[in-house]
Amino acid sequence: AQTVTQSQPEMSVQEAETVTLSCTYDTSESDYYLFWYKQPPSRQMILVIRQEAYKQQNATENRFSVNFQKAAKSFSLKISDSQLGDAAMYFCAPRGGETSGSRLTFGEGTQLTVNP
Amino acid sequence: GAGVSQSPRYKVAKRGQDVALRCDPISGHVSLFWYQQALGQGPEFLTYFQNEAQLDKSGLPSDRFFAERPEGSVSTLKIQRTQQEDSAVYLCASSAPGTAYEQYFGPGTRLTVT
């Protein structure tokens, strides 16, 4: 079983600034993947970034990067040069292996506001 | 190519009615997932198909919930005798086989039970 904690229900950032969203998780799996998804008001869930747990190198995708601390089971998302279009609900979601059915387990989410 | 589509986008049902929610996955995606998202919450897993086989239905909240994918493509989530607590957004996602692949989500169906 997997559990996810996103301790920041709401965050705000000024346009062009940097913001970090936190996530901690617990899992009994040894092989798993971690994802950040964003969900704008349209409800369409969009993948932001993916991290393989076996990789030590932190994933980067343009302005988005993660700080993955496997021992601490921490997986934070950093958004650089924030843009108005980044405003959305952000979900951290580990995905287990085949034994857990490859399902995603979502946290409660962090609502990000970007101020012009 | 086309993404995951869901229909209807909105559904209002009176308590006790049966509803059917449809999901069209991305062509060629063998894995299909259903999630339930209550207002202000993160999505919660309902069930998982690989092709036509329902491999995990442990998240279905009651025996009033039933899902099928008879030909390994389109899936239908059926809710019998709807209750107010069933009001939520129902999300469908599909992916290529293997845990490394991301799940692509549809726009969801918002179900309101009155």
Short mmCIF file of C-alpha atoms in Angstrom, two decimals:
data_model
loop_
_atom_site.label_atom_id
_atom_site.label_comp_id
_atom_site.label_asym_id
_atom_site.label_seq_id
_atom_site.Cartn_x
_atom_site.Cartn_y
_atom_site.Cartn_z
CA ALA A 1 0.00 0.00 0.00
CA GLN A 2 1.10 3.53 -0.67
CA THR A 3 0.28 6.78 1.11
CA VAL A 4 1.01 10.33 0.03
CA THR A 5 1.15 13.56 2.04
CA GLN A 6 1.11 17.02 0.52
CA SER A 7 1.34 19.34 3.50
CA GLN A 8 0.69 22.59 1.63
CA PRO A 9 -2.99 22.93 0.66
CA GLU A 10 -2.29 26.29 -1.00
CA MET A 11 0.78 28.08 -2.30
CA SER A 12 1.24 31.35 -4.14
CA VAL A 13 4.13 32.73 -6.17
CA GLN A 14 4.87 35.89 -8.10
CA GLU A 15 5.21 35.58 -11.83
CA ALA A 16 8.84 34.83 -12.83
CA GLU A 17 9.71 33.66 -9.30
CA THR A 18 10.47 30.14 -8.08
CA VAL A 19 8.22 27.97 -5.91
CA THR A 20 8.67 24.52 -4.36
CA LEU A 21 5.81 22.14 -3.64
CA SER A 22 6.47 19.41 -1.09
CA CYS A 23 5.43 15.77 -1.07
CA THR A 24 6.25 12.83 1.16
CA TYR A 25 5.12 9.28 0.56
CA ASP A 26 5.31 5.84 2.00
CA THR A 27 5.55 2.63 0.05
CA SER A 28 6.48 -0.99 0.61
CA GLU A 29 7.54 -1.39 -3.01
CA SER A 30 11.21 -1.48 -3.97
CA ASP A 31 10.64 -0.54 -7.58
CA TYR A 32 8.31 2.35 -8.27
CA TYR A 33 7.85 5.59 -10.15
CA LEU A 34 6.87 9.02 -8.93
CA PHE A 35 4.82 11.55 -10.86
CA TRP A 36 3.66 15.11 -10.52
CA TYR A 37 0.41 15.94 -12.29
CA LYS A 38 -1.28 19.31 -12.65
CA GLN A 39 -5.03 19.78 -12.88
CA PRO A 40 -6.28 23.16 -14.09
CA PRO A 41 -9.94 24.19 -13.66
CA SER A 42 -10.75 22.30 -16.86
CA ARG A 43 -10.14 19.12 -14.80
CA GLN A 44 -7.78 17.66 -17.41
CA MET A 45 -5.00 15.89 -15.51
CA ILE A 46 -1.66 16.66 -17.19
CA LEU A 47 1.68 15.02 -16.48
CA VAL A 48 4.33 17.51 -15.34
CA ILE A 49 7.33 15.31 -14.56
CA ARG A 50 8.29 11.71 -13.82
CA GLN A 51 11.04 10.20 -11.63
CA GLU A 52 12.21 6.59 -11.58
CA ALA A 53 12.95 5.56 -7.99
CA TYR A 54 16.03 3.58 -9.00
CA LYS A 55 17.66 6.67 -10.51
CA GLN A 56 19.66 8.93 -8.21
CA GLN A 57 19.67 11.82 -10.66
CA ASN A 58 16.79 14.23 -10.20
CA ALA A 59 14.46 14.58 -13.15
CA THR A 60 14.24 17.89 -15.00
CA GLU A 61 11.71 19.01 -17.58
CA ASN A 62 12.28 22.57 -18.79
CA ARG A 63 11.24 24.87 -15.90
CA PHE A 64 10.20 21.94 -13.72
CA SER A 65 12.58 19.88 -11.60
CA VAL A 66 12.33 17.56 -8.63
CA ASN A 67 14.30 17.01 -5.47
CA PHE A 68 14.02 13.27 -4.88
CA GLN A 69 15.27 11.98 -1.53
CA LYS A 70 14.63 8.25 -1.58
CA ALA A 71 15.70 7.48 1.97
CA ALA A 72 13.51 10.26 3.32
CA LYS A 73 10.72 9.34 0.88
CA SER A 74 10.47 12.94 -0.20
CA PHE A 75 9.64 14.14 -3.71
CA SER A 76 9.33 17.91 -4.04
CA LEU A 77 8.59 19.85 -7.23
CA LYS A 78 10.38 23.09 -8.08
CA ILE A 79 8.88 25.45 -10.63
CA SER A 80 11.27 28.10 -11.91
CA ASP A 81 10.31 31.29 -13.73
CA SER A 82 6.65 30.77 -12.81
CA GLN A 83 4.09 31.65 -15.46
CA LEU A 84 0.41 32.49 -15.19
CA GLY A 85 -0.38 29.24 -16.97
CA ASP A 86 1.21 27.28 -14.14
CA ALA A 87 -1.74 28.10 -11.89
CA ALA A 88 -3.46 24.81 -11.12
CA MET A 89 -3.89 22.06 -8.53
CA TYR A 90 -0.74 19.96 -8.34
CA PHE A 91 -0.81 16.32 -7.29
CA CYS A 92 2.07 14.10 -6.26
CA ALA A 93 1.44 10.48 -7.22
CA PRO A 94 3.64 7.42 -6.73
CA ARG A 95 2.93 4.48 -8.99
CA GLY A 96 3.70 1.02 -7.76
CA GLY A 97 4.79 -2.04 -9.62
CA GLU A 98 2.71 -4.80 -11.10
CA THR A 99 1.94 -6.24 -7.66
CA SER A 100 -0.04 -3.11 -6.80
CA GLY A 101 -1.76 -3.02 -10.16
CA SER A 102 0.26 -0.06 -11.40
CA ARG A 103 -2.30 2.31 -9.95
CA LEU A 104 -1.49 5.90 -9.06
CA THR A 105 -1.96 6.98 -5.46
CA PHE A 106 -2.69 10.70 -5.27
CA GLY A 107 -2.09 13.16 -2.47
CA GLU A 108 -4.61 15.80 -1.42
CA GLY A 109 -3.08 18.30 -3.80
CA THR A 110 -1.57 21.78 -3.57
CA GLN A 111 -3.47 24.69 -5.14
CA LEU A 112 -0.91 26.97 -6.78
CA THR A 113 -1.77 30.61 -7.49
CA VAL A 114 0.52 32.69 -9.70
CA ASN A 115 0.28 36.43 -9.11
CA PRO A 116 1.05 38.82 -11.98
CA GLY B 1 -3.48 11.56 -32.16
CA ALA B 2 -6.70 11.70 -30.19
CA GLY B 3 -6.51 11.61 -26.42
CA VAL B 4 -8.70 9.83 -23.93
CA SER B 5 -12.33 10.83 -24.29
CA GLN B 6 -15.16 10.43 -21.81
CA SER B 7 -18.88 10.84 -22.13
CA PRO B 8 -21.03 12.38 -20.96
CA ARG B 9 -19.05 15.28 -19.54
CA TYR B 10 -21.83 16.05 -17.08
CA LYS B 11 -24.53 13.80 -15.70
CA VAL B 12 -27.30 14.61 -13.27
CA ALA B 13 -29.11 11.63 -11.81
CA LYS B 14 -31.89 11.33 -9.29
CA ARG B 15 -31.12 9.18 -6.30
CA GLY B 16 -31.87 5.58 -7.14
CA GLN B 17 -31.27 5.88 -10.88
CA ASP B 18 -28.67 3.82 -12.73
CA VAL B 19 -25.95 5.60 -14.72
CA ALA B 20 -23.36 4.51 -17.28
CA LEU B 21 -20.16 6.42 -17.90
CA ARG B 22 -18.10 5.77 -21.02
CA CYS B 23 -14.36 5.94 -21.61
CA ASP B 24 -12.59 5.76 -24.98
CA PRO B 25 -8.85 5.18 -24.35
CA ILE B 26 -6.00 6.10 -26.63
CA SER B 27 -5.78 3.59 -29.46
CA GLY B 28 -3.36 0.80 -28.63
CA HIS B 29 -3.28 1.42 -24.88
CA VAL B 30 -3.87 -1.90 -23.18
CA SER B 31 -4.09 -0.55 -19.63
CA LEU B 32 -7.16 1.38 -18.50
CA PHE B 33 -7.89 2.86 -15.09
CA TRP B 34 -10.92 4.44 -13.43
CA TYR B 35 -10.56 6.96 -10.60
CA GLN B 36 -13.11 8.81 -8.48
CA GLN B 37 -12.40 12.40 -7.47
CA ALA B 38 -14.55 13.98 -4.79
CA LEU B 39 -14.72 17.75 -4.60
CA GLY B 40 -11.48 19.21 -3.25
CA GLN B 41 -9.77 15.82 -3.04
CA GLY B 42 -7.22 13.90 -5.02
CA PRO B 43 -8.43 11.11 -7.30
CA GLU B 44 -8.87 7.68 -5.76
CA PHE B 45 -8.37 4.42 -7.62
CA LEU B 46 -11.44 2.40 -8.50
CA THR B 47 -10.44 -0.33 -10.93
CA TYR B 48 -7.88 -1.42 -13.54
CA PHE B 49 -8.07 -3.34 -16.80
CA GLN B 50 -5.40 -4.88 -18.92
CA ASN B 51 -7.04 -5.47 -22.28
CA GLU B 52 -10.42 -6.98 -21.45
CA ALA B 53 -9.32 -8.47 -18.14
CA GLN B 54 -10.26 -6.63 -14.98
CA LEU B 55 -7.15 -7.25 -12.90
CA ASP B 56 -7.96 -5.12 -9.88
CA LYS B 57 -11.33 -3.91 -8.66
CA SER B 58 -10.37 -3.42 -5.05
CA GLY B 59 -11.17 0.30 -5.14
CA LEU B 60 -14.82 -0.05 -6.11
CA PRO B 61 -16.69 1.32 -3.08
CA SER B 62 -19.66 -1.03 -3.19
CA ASP B 63 -21.31 -3.74 -5.25
CA ARG B 64 -23.40 -1.01 -6.88
CA PHE B 65 -20.31 -0.13 -8.94
CA PHE B 66 -19.50 -2.27 -11.94
CA ALA B 67 -16.97 -1.77 -14.75
CA GLU B 68 -16.44 -3.60 -17.99
CA ARG B 69 -14.23 -3.51 -21.05
CA PRO B 70 -15.54 -6.38 -23.18
CA GLU B 71 -13.38 -5.91 -26.29
CA GLY B 72 -10.31 -4.47 -24.63
CA SER B 73 -10.95 -0.94 -25.85
CA VAL B 74 -13.94 1.13 -24.72
CA SER B 75 -14.82 0.82 -21.05
CA THR B 76 -18.03 1.55 -19.19
CA LEU B 77 -18.40 2.31 -15.51
CA LYS B 78 -21.90 1.59 -14.29
CA ILE B 79 -23.36 2.75 -11.02
CA GLN B 80 -26.63 1.20 -9.93
CA ARG B 81 -29.12 2.82 -7.56
CA THR B 82 -27.08 6.00 -7.28
CA GLN B 83 -26.67 7.65 -3.89
CA GLN B 84 -25.73 11.23 -3.04
CA GLU B 85 -22.28 10.12 -1.90
CA ASP B 86 -21.61 8.94 -5.47
CA SER B 87 -21.48 12.58 -6.60
CA ALA B 88 -17.94 13.13 -7.86
CA VAL B 89 -15.84 13.46 -10.98
CA TYR B 90 -15.02 10.11 -12.54
CA LEU B 91 -11.70 10.07 -14.37
CA CYS B 92 -10.55 7.51 -16.86
CA ALA B 93 -6.88 7.02 -17.77
CA SER B 94 -5.06 4.77 -20.22
CA SER B 95 -1.45 3.81 -20.68
CA ALA B 96 0.85 1.52 -22.57
CA PRO B 97 1.74 -1.63 -20.62
CA GLY B 98 4.42 -1.34 -17.95
CA THR B 99 4.76 0.81 -14.89
CA ALA B 100 7.18 3.22 -16.55
CA TYR B 101 4.55 4.63 -18.83
CA GLU B 102 2.49 7.60 -17.84
CA GLN B 103 -1.24 7.46 -17.58
CA TYR B 104 -3.09 9.76 -19.94
CA PHE B 105 -6.28 11.13 -18.44
CA GLY B 106 -9.60 12.00 -19.98
CA PRO B 107 -11.50 15.17 -19.06
CA GLY B 108 -13.70 13.32 -16.60
CA THR B 109 -17.44 12.98 -16.09
CA ARG B 110 -18.96 15.09 -13.35
CA LEU B 111 -21.80 13.12 -11.75
CA THR B 112 -24.28 14.92 -9.55
CA VAL B 113 -26.86 12.85 -7.68
CA THR B 114 -29.85 14.83 -6.45
#
